[in-house]
Coordinates of C-alpha atoms in Angstrom, one line a residue:
Chain K
X1 CA 0.0 0.0 0.0
X2 CA 1.2 3.4 -0.9
X3 CA 1.6 5.4 2.4
X4 CA 2.8 8.6 0.6
X5 CA 0.4 11.5 1.0
X6 CA -1.2 13.4 -1.7
X7 CA -2.2 16.9 -1.0
X8 CA -5.5 18.1 -2.7
X9 CA -7.3 21.3 -2.8
X10 CA -11.0 22.1 -3.6
X11 CA -12.5 22.6 -6.1
X12 CA -11.5 19.3 -7.7
X13 CA -11.4 18.8 -11.5
X14 CA -12.1 15.6 -13.3
X15 CA -8.4 15.2 -14.3
X16 CA -7.4 15.4 -10.6
X17 CA -10.0 12.8 -9.7
X18 CA -8.7 10.5 -12.5
X19 CA -5.3 10.5 -10.7
X20 CA -6.7 9.2 -7.4
X21 CA -6.8 5.4 -6.6
X22 CA -8.4 3.5 -3.9
X23 CA -6.1 3.2 -1.0
X24 CA -4.4 6.4 -1.7
X25 CA -3.6 8.6 1.5
X26 CA -4.6 12.1 0.9
X27 CA -5.1 15.4 2.6
X28 CA -7.5 18.1 1.5
X29 CA -7.3 21.9 2.0
X30 CA -10.0 24.2 0.9
X31 CA -13.8 24.8 1.3
X32 CA -16.1 21.8 1.6
X33 CA -19.8 21.6 2.3
X34 CA -21.5 19.3 4.9
X35 CA -24.8 17.4 4.5
X36 CA -26.4 14.1 5.7
X37 CA -29.8 12.3 5.4
X38 CA -32.2 15.2 6.0
X39 CA -30.3 17.7 4.1
X40 CA -29.7 15.4 1.1
X41 CA -33.5 14.6 0.9
X42 CA -34.1 18.2 0.6
X43 CA -31.5 19.0 -1.9
X44 CA -32.2 16.0 -4.0
X45 CA -36.0 17.1 -4.0
X46 CA -34.7 20.4 -5.4
X47 CA -32.7 18.9 -8.3
X48 CA -35.6 16.8 -9.3
X49 CA -37.9 20.0 -9.6
X50 CA -35.1 21.4 -11.5
X51 CA -34.4 24.1 -8.9
X52 CA -30.8 25.3 -7.6
X53 CA -29.2 23.9 -4.6
X54 CA -28.1 26.1 -1.7
X55 CA -24.6 25.9 -3.2
X56 CA -23.2 25.3 -6.6
X57 CA -22.2 21.7 -6.4
X58 CA -19.6 21.9 -9.4
X59 CA -16.2 20.6 -8.4
X60 CA -17.2 20.5 -4.8
X61 CA -17.0 18.0 -2.0
X62 CA -19.7 17.1 0.4
X63 CA -18.8 15.7 4.0
X64 CA -21.3 13.5 5.5
X65 CA -21.1 15.0 9.1
X66 CA -23.4 16.2 11.8
X67 CA -21.1 17.9 14.2
X68 CA -21.6 18.4 17.9
X69 CA -22.3 21.9 18.9
X70 CA -19.4 24.3 19.3
X71 CA -18.1 25.3 22.8
X72 CA -17.6 29.0 23.1
X73 CA -14.3 29.8 21.4
X74 CA -14.4 26.7 19.2
X75 CA -14.9 26.9 15.3
X76 CA -17.0 23.6 15.4
X77 CA -17.6 20.7 17.8
X78 CA -16.5 17.2 17.2
X79 CA -17.0 16.5 13.5
X80 CA -16.1 12.8 12.4
X81 CA -17.8 11.2 9.3
X82 CA -21.0 9.5 9.4
X83 CA -22.2 6.2 7.7
X84 CA -22.2 7.0 4.0
X85 CA -24.4 4.2 2.9
X86 CA -27.5 6.1 3.9
X87 CA -26.8 8.5 1.2
X88 CA -26.6 5.8 -1.6
X89 CA -30.1 7.0 -2.9
X90 CA -29.0 10.7 -3.1
X91 CA -25.5 10.9 -4.0
X92 CA -25.9 9.7 -7.6
X93 CA -28.1 12.8 -8.2
X94 CA -25.6 15.1 -6.6
X95 CA -22.9 13.6 -8.6
X96 CA -24.7 14.0 -11.8
X97 CA -25.3 17.8 -11.0
X98 CA -21.5 18.3 -10.7
X99 CA -20.4 17.2 -7.3
X100 CA -17.0 15.6 -7.5
X101 CA -16.6 14.0 -4.1
X102 CA -18.0 12.7 -0.9
X103 CA -16.2 12.2 2.4
X104 CA -17.9 9.7 4.8
X105 CA -17.2 6.3 6.3
X106 CA -18.2 2.8 5.2
X107 CA -18.7 1.4 1.7
X108 CA -21.0 3.2 -0.7
X109 CA -23.4 1.1 -2.8
X110 CA -23.1 0.0 -6.7
X111 CA -25.3 3.0 -7.9
X112 CA -22.8 5.4 -6.3
X113 CA -19.8 3.5 -7.6
X114 CA -21.5 3.7 -11.2
X115 CA -21.9 7.4 -10.8
X116 CA -18.3 7.9 -9.8
X117 CA -17.1 6.2 -13.0
X118 CA -19.6 7.8 -15.2
X119 CA -19.0 11.4 -14.0
X120 CA -15.5 11.2 -12.8
X121 CA -16.1 11.4 -9.0
X122 CA -14.4 10.0 -6.0
X123 CA -15.4 8.8 -2.5
X124 CA -13.2 9.4 0.4
X125 CA -13.3 8.0 4.0
X126 CA -12.1 9.8 7.1
X127 CA -11.7 7.8 10.3
X128 CA -15.0 7.2 11.9
X129 CA -15.0 8.2 15.7
X130 CA -11.7 10.4 15.3
X131 CA -14.1 13.3 15.7
X132 CA -12.0 15.5 18.0
X133 CA -9.0 15.0 16.0
X134 CA -10.8 15.9 12.8
X135 CA -12.3 19.0 14.3
X136 CA -8.7 20.4 14.7
X137 CA -8.3 20.5 10.9
X138 CA -11.5 22.7 10.4
X139 CA -10.8 26.4 10.7
X140 CA -14.1 28.1 9.5
X141 CA -17.8 27.0 9.8
X142 CA -20.9 28.6 8.7
X143 CA -24.4 27.4 8.1
X144 CA -25.5 28.1 4.5
X145 CA -28.8 26.2 4.4
X146 CA -31.4 24.5 6.6
X147 CA -30.5 25.8 9.9
X148 CA -33.7 24.2 11.1
X149 CA -32.1 20.8 10.9
X150 CA -29.8 21.6 13.6
X151 CA -26.7 19.1 13.5
X152 CA -28.0 18.2 10.0
X153 CA -28.0 21.7 8.5
X154 CA -25.6 22.4 5.5
X155 CA -22.5 24.0 6.4
X156 CA -19.5 25.4 4.6
X157 CA -16.4 24.5 6.1
X158 CA -12.8 25.6 5.6
X159 CA -10.4 22.5 6.0
X160 CA -6.7 22.4 6.3
X161 CA -4.8 19.2 5.7
X162 CA -7.9 17.2 6.3
X163 CA -6.8 13.5 6.6
X164 CA -8.6 11.1 4.1
X165 CA -8.1 7.9 2.2
X166 CA -9.5 7.3 -1.2
X167 CA -12.1 4.5 -0.7
X168 CA -13.9 4.2 -4.0
X169 CA -12.4 5.8 -7.3
X170 CA -13.6 6.6 -10.9
X171 CA -11.8 3.7 -12.2
X172 CA -14.0 1.1 -10.3
X173 CA -11.3 0.6 -7.5
X174 CA -12.7 -0.1 -4.0
X175 CA -10.6 -0.4 -1.0
X176 CA -13.4 -2.2 1.0
X177 CA -13.2 -5.0 -1.5
X178 CA -9.4 -5.0 -2.1
X179 CA -8.5 -4.4 1.5
X180 CA -10.6 -7.1 2.9
X181 CA -9.7 -9.6 0.4
X182 CA -5.9 -9.0 1.1
X183 CA -6.3 -9.8 4.9
X184 CA -9.0 -12.3 5.2
X185 CA -8.0 -15.8 6.3
Chain H
X1 CA -35.4 2.4 53.9
X2 CA -32.9 4.8 52.5
X3 CA -34.2 8.1 51.0
X4 CA -32.6 9.3 47.7
X5 CA -33.7 12.6 46.4
X6 CA -34.5 12.9 42.7
X7 CA -32.0 15.9 42.4
X8 CA -29.1 13.6 43.2
X9 CA -30.3 11.3 40.4
X10 CA -30.4 14.0 37.9
X11 CA -27.1 15.7 38.9
X12 CA -25.5 12.2 38.6
X13 CA -27.0 11.3 35.2
X14 CA -25.9 14.8 33.9
X15 CA -22.3 14.3 34.8
X16 CA -22.4 10.6 33.5
X17 CA -23.6 11.9 30.0
X18 CA -20.6 14.1 29.8
X19 CA -18.0 11.9 31.3
X20 CA -18.9 9.1 29.1
X21 CA -18.6 11.1 26.0
X22 CA -15.3 12.7 26.8
X23 CA -13.3 10.0 28.4
X24 CA -12.8 6.6 26.6
X25 CA -12.4 3.8 29.1
X26 CA -8.8 2.7 30.0
X27 CA -9.8 -0.9 29.1
X28 CA -10.7 0.3 25.6
X29 CA -7.6 2.6 25.3
X30 CA -5.2 -0.6 26.3
X31 CA -7.0 -2.8 23.9
X32 CA -6.3 -0.4 20.9
X33 CA -2.9 0.1 22.1
X34 CA -2.5 -3.6 22.0
X35 CA -4.2 -3.9 18.6
X36 CA -1.7 -1.4 17.1
X37 CA 1.2 -4.0 17.6
X38 CA -0.9 -6.9 16.0
X39 CA -2.3 -4.9 12.9
X40 CA -0.6 -6.1 9.9
X41 CA -2.2 -3.3 7.5
X42 CA -0.2 -0.1 7.5
X43 CA -3.3 1.8 6.8
X44 CA -5.0 0.1 9.9
X45 CA -2.1 0.9 12.1
X46 CA -2.6 4.5 11.1
X47 CA -6.2 4.5 11.8
X48 CA -5.7 2.9 15.2
X49 CA -3.1 5.5 16.2
X50 CA -5.6 8.3 15.0
X51 CA -8.2 6.8 17.4
X52 CA -5.7 6.9 20.3
X53 CA -4.8 10.5 19.4
X54 CA -8.3 11.4 19.3
X55 CA -9.0 10.1 22.7
X56 CA -6.1 12.1 24.0
X57 CA -7.6 15.3 22.5
X58 CA -11.0 14.5 23.8
X59 CA -9.7 14.0 27.3
X60 CA -7.6 17.0 27.4
X61 CA -10.0 19.4 25.8
X62 CA -13.2 17.8 27.3
X63 CA -14.7 17.4 23.7
X64 CA -17.0 14.6 22.7
X65 CA -14.9 11.6 21.3
X66 CA -17.3 11.2 18.4
X67 CA -19.8 13.6 17.0
X68 CA -22.5 10.9 17.4
X69 CA -22.8 11.2 21.0
X70 CA -25.5 8.8 20.9
X71 CA -29.0 7.7 22.2
X72 CA -28.6 7.4 26.0
X73 CA -29.1 3.8 26.9
X74 CA -29.4 3.7 30.6
X75 CA -29.4 0.8 32.8
X76 CA -30.5 1.1 36.4
X77 CA -30.2 -1.3 39.3
X78 CA -32.6 0.0 42.1
X79 CA -32.2 -1.3 45.5
X80 CA -35.4 -2.4 47.0
X81 CA -34.7 -0.7 50.1
X82 CA -34.4 2.8 48.4
X83 CA -37.2 5.2 48.6
X84 CA -37.0 7.9 45.8
X85 CA -38.3 11.2 47.1
X86 CA -39.0 14.6 45.6
X87 CA -40.4 13.5 42.3
X88 CA -40.6 10.6 39.6
X89 CA -37.5 8.6 39.2
X90 CA -37.6 8.2 35.4
X91 CA -38.3 12.0 35.1
X92 CA -35.2 12.7 37.1
X93 CA -33.1 10.7 34.8
X94 CA -34.6 12.1 31.6
X95 CA -33.9 15.6 33.2
X96 CA -30.3 14.6 33.8
X97 CA -29.9 13.5 30.0
X98 CA -31.4 16.9 29.0
X99 CA -29.0 18.9 31.1
X100 CA -25.9 16.8 30.4
X101 CA -26.5 17.0 26.7
X102 CA -27.2 20.8 26.8
X103 CA -24.4 21.9 29.2
X104 CA -21.9 19.3 27.9
X105 CA -22.2 20.4 24.2
X106 CA -23.3 16.9 23.1
X107 CA -25.3 16.3 20.0
X108 CA -28.9 16.0 19.9
X109 CA -29.6 12.9 18.1
X110 CA -33.2 11.8 19.0
X111 CA -36.2 12.4 16.7
X112 CA -39.7 12.2 18.5
X113 CA -41.3 9.9 16.0
X114 CA -39.6 7.3 13.9
X115 CA -41.5 8.1 10.8
X116 CA -42.2 11.9 11.1
X117 CA -38.7 12.6 12.5
X118 CA -38.6 15.8 14.2
X119 CA -35.7 16.3 16.5
X120 CA -36.7 16.7 20.2
X121 CA -33.9 19.2 20.4
X122 CA -32.7 17.8 23.9
X123 CA -31.6 14.3 23.3
X124 CA -34.5 12.8 25.5
X125 CA -36.0 10.5 25.8
X126 CA -33.2 8.2 27.0
X127 CA -34.1 4.3 26.9
X128 CA -34.2 3.3 30.4
X129 CA -34.0 -0.3 31.6
X130 CA -34.5 -0.8 35.4
X131 CA -34.1 -3.9 37.5
X132 CA -35.1 -4.0 41.3
X133 CA -32.4 -5.6 43.2
X134 CA -31.6 -6.2 46.9
X135 CA -29.9 -3.5 49.0
X136 CA -30.3 0.2 49.5
X137 CA -28.1 1.5 46.5
X138 CA -28.9 2.7 43.1
X139 CA -26.5 1.9 40.4
X140 CA -26.8 3.9 37.3
X141 CA -24.9 3.1 34.2
X142 CA -25.1 5.2 30.9
X143 CA -24.1 3.9 27.4
X144 CA -24.4 6.5 24.7
X145 CA -24.9 4.5 21.7
X146 CA -24.1 5.7 18.1
X147 CA -26.4 5.1 15.4
X148 CA -23.8 3.9 12.9
X149 CA -23.0 0.8 15.0
X150 CA -26.5 0.2 16.3
X151 CA -27.8 0.0 12.8
X152 CA -25.5 -3.0 12.0
X153 CA -27.0 -5.1 14.8
X154 CA -29.2 -8.0 14.1
X155 CA -31.3 -10.7 15.8
X156 CA -32.2 -14.1 14.5
X157 CA -34.6 -16.9 16.0
X158 CA -32.5 -20.0 15.3
X159 CA -33.6 -23.5 15.7
X160 CA -32.3 -25.4 18.7
X161 CA -30.8 -27.9 16.1
X162 CA -28.8 -25.0 14.6
X163 CA -26.8 -25.3 17.9
X164 CA -23.5 -23.7 18.7
X165 CA -22.2 -23.4 15.1
X166 CA -25.5 -21.7 14.0
X167 CA -24.9 -19.1 16.5
X168 CA -21.3 -18.7 15.7
X169 CA -21.8 -18.4 12.0
X170 CA -24.6 -15.8 12.6
X171 CA -22.3 -13.8 14.7
X172 CA -19.4 -13.8 12.1
X173 CA -21.7 -13.2 9.1
X174 CA -23.3 -10.2 11.0
X175 CA -19.9 -8.6 11.5
X176 CA -18.7 -9.4 8.0
X177 CA -21.8 -8.0 6.4
X178 CA -21.5 -4.8 8.5
X179 CA -18.1 -4.1 7.1
X180 CA -16.7 -0.5 7.8
X181 CA -20.2 0.8 8.7
X182 CA -20.1 0.2 12.5
X183 CA -16.6 1.8 12.9
X184 CA -14.3 -1.1 13.5
X185 CA -12.5 -2.1 15.5
X186 CA -15.8 -3.0 17.1
X187 CA -16.9 -4.8 20.4
X188 CA -19.4 -7.5 19.6
X189 CA -22.2 -8.1 22.1
X190 CA -23.9 -11.4 21.7
X191 CA -27.1 -12.4 23.3
X192 CA -27.9 -16.2 23.3
X193 CA -31.4 -17.3 24.7
X194 CA -34.0 -15.7 26.6
X195 CA -37.0 -14.5 24.6
X196 CA -36.9 -12.4 21.4
X197 CA -36.8 -9.0 23.2
X198 CA -34.7 -10.3 26.2
X199 CA -32.1 -11.6 23.8
X200 CA -31.6 -8.2 22.2
X201 CA -31.2 -6.8 25.7
X202 CA -28.5 -9.4 26.6
X203 CA -26.6 -8.4 23.7
X204 CA -26.6 -4.8 24.7
X205 CA -26.0 -5.6 28.4
X206 CA -22.8 -7.7 27.1
X207 CA -21.2 -4.3 25.9
X208 CA -21.0 -3.0 29.5
X209 CA -18.4 -5.7 30.5
X210 CA -14.7 -4.7 30.7
X211 CA -13.0 -5.1 27.4
X212 CA -10.8 -8.2 27.4
X213 CA -12.5 -9.8 30.5
X214 CA -13.5 -13.4 30.1
X215 CA -16.9 -14.9 30.5
X216 CA -17.1 -16.5 34.1
X217 CA -18.4 -19.7 32.5
X218 CA -15.4 -21.4 30.8
X219 CA -17.7 -22.8 28.0
X220 CA -18.6 -19.3 27.0
X221 CA -15.1 -17.9 27.6
X222 CA -13.9 -20.5 25.1
X223 CA -16.6 -19.6 22.7
X224 CA -15.7 -15.7 23.0
X225 CA -12.2 -16.6 22.1
X226 CA -13.0 -18.7 19.1
X227 CA -15.5 -16.0 17.9
X228 CA -13.0 -13.3 18.2
X229 CA -10.6 -15.2 16.1
X230 CA -13.0 -15.9 13.3
X231 CA -14.3 -12.2 13.4
X232 CA -10.8 -11.1 12.9
X233 CA -10.2 -13.6 10.2
X234 CA -12.9 -12.0 8.2
X235 CA -10.2 -9.3 7.0
X236 CA -12.6 -6.4 7.5
X237 CA -10.0 -4.5 9.6
X238 CA -10.0 -1.1 11.1
X239 CA -12.7 1.0 9.5
X240 CA -13.4 -1.8 7.2
X241 CA -10.4 -1.1 4.8
X242 CA -8.9 -4.4 5.4
X243 CA -6.8 -5.7 8.2
X244 CA -6.2 -8.1 11.2
X245 CA -8.2 -6.1 13.9
X246 CA -11.8 -6.2 13.2
X247 CA -13.0 -6.5 16.8
X248 CA -11.3 -5.8 20.2
X249 CA -13.7 -8.2 22.0
X250 CA -16.6 -10.6 21.8
X251 CA -18.7 -10.6 24.9
X252 CA -21.5 -13.2 25.3
X253 CA -24.4 -13.0 27.7
X254 CA -26.7 -16.3 27.9
X255 CA -30.1 -16.9 29.4
X256 CA -32.4 -19.7 29.8
X257 CA -35.0 -20.2 27.0
X258 CA -38.0 -22.0 25.6
X259 CA -37.6 -25.6 24.5
X260 CA -38.5 -24.7 21.0
X261 CA -36.2 -21.7 20.6
X262 CA -32.6 -20.6 20.2
X263 CA -32.7 -16.8 19.9
X264 CA -29.3 -15.2 19.0
X265 CA -28.6 -11.2 18.8
X266 CA -25.6 -9.2 17.9
X267 CA -25.3 -5.8 19.1
X268 CA -22.3 -4.0 17.4
X269 CA -20.4 -1.4 19.4
X270 CA -18.1 0.9 17.6
X271 CA -14.4 1.5 19.0
X272 CA -15.7 4.6 20.8
X273 CA -17.2 2.2 23.4
X274 CA -18.4 4.6 26.0
X275 CA -19.9 3.8 29.3
X276 CA -19.8 5.2 32.7
X277 CA -21.5 4.1 36.0
X278 CA -22.2 5.5 39.5
X279 CA -23.4 3.9 42.6
X280 CA -25.4 6.3 44.7

């Protein structure tokens, strides 16, 4: 496994996505957006009605996260990834609308893998449960939509050297399959 | 009779909610430290180290270990010589959860109806299981249970003829299918026997045991050892990205059951295995 770290910045282009392979260690710097179950449902409803999203998804990355409330003086509370599989139904629509990547934990379904290949997208994982450590890599946070959803609101975050691993790439590579195959007995 | 005021119950539960979410148990920390040495995958070792570093940050800054600060599962052992005064016992516990999640800056993750899904805004209601026991003490344990790992749990009503191997295959299959979703390395809580509902309760109760402790019955202690090996042979590994360490422990709780039944339940617990208790 290649433990060398690649450094990425948002927005991501199709050619940058093509250079990424399942198992790559990467860090991310720049602005990303947050969203999980409830916000995705709302956003995909908008797309299906032909309306605009609360942000332009082109080249952007969505982080599946619902942070804890920030204490006074903190940018954000603990902010680790949530289980991505719950977004299987929604992510293909977001990718088709121009989204280039998602960050979460756990394998995403075949419908997402297919969308990643068709539209040149990538799915990254961050370490689930490393939420306090990850919060240290977030330097700005503002709610951009659906404030009423509380922890599920859509936020714009600035991240610096955010640690991730490429889990499912645009070439059909999938660390969940390859990694487990390698270590099973 | 010993009088215990509800205010003391509320105050205790509030503190338990915060402590459980900030401080990872020493038993879990030790198990993960030990796992770093055994993990063959370089990526897996990196992840385990991140988990340890995360626990350090959470402790020193009193930050939640995980953003999913859970549904508050609360276990009470209420001594029958105790008289609760000043209000309703369960209300006092719910109030403690409400205050703990607000003052501790913990996430509010409960919706008031499973289908209509409006957030209650204060992380109540907690799920409370109370047992009346002998004595004049009240023991309260909180286990903030994350949704990601809870969702990968399963129950199966096996046939008695499925026997030991039927239970073991079900446990291993459940862990393998869960993959990276429950945030491995996990702790596998297994309930065997009882009724349909009791079995699920046993699986959750099994998560409260000290990680690495063996079952007092050598028969089940041996089964736990074998299951841990089989679960780790799935190759799922830390975060499901492949590796040797899929689980830190397998804990079994068994109970008498009907002659026609062999219920088995698996409650998956993420590595952020948080629980704290107090005896009042």
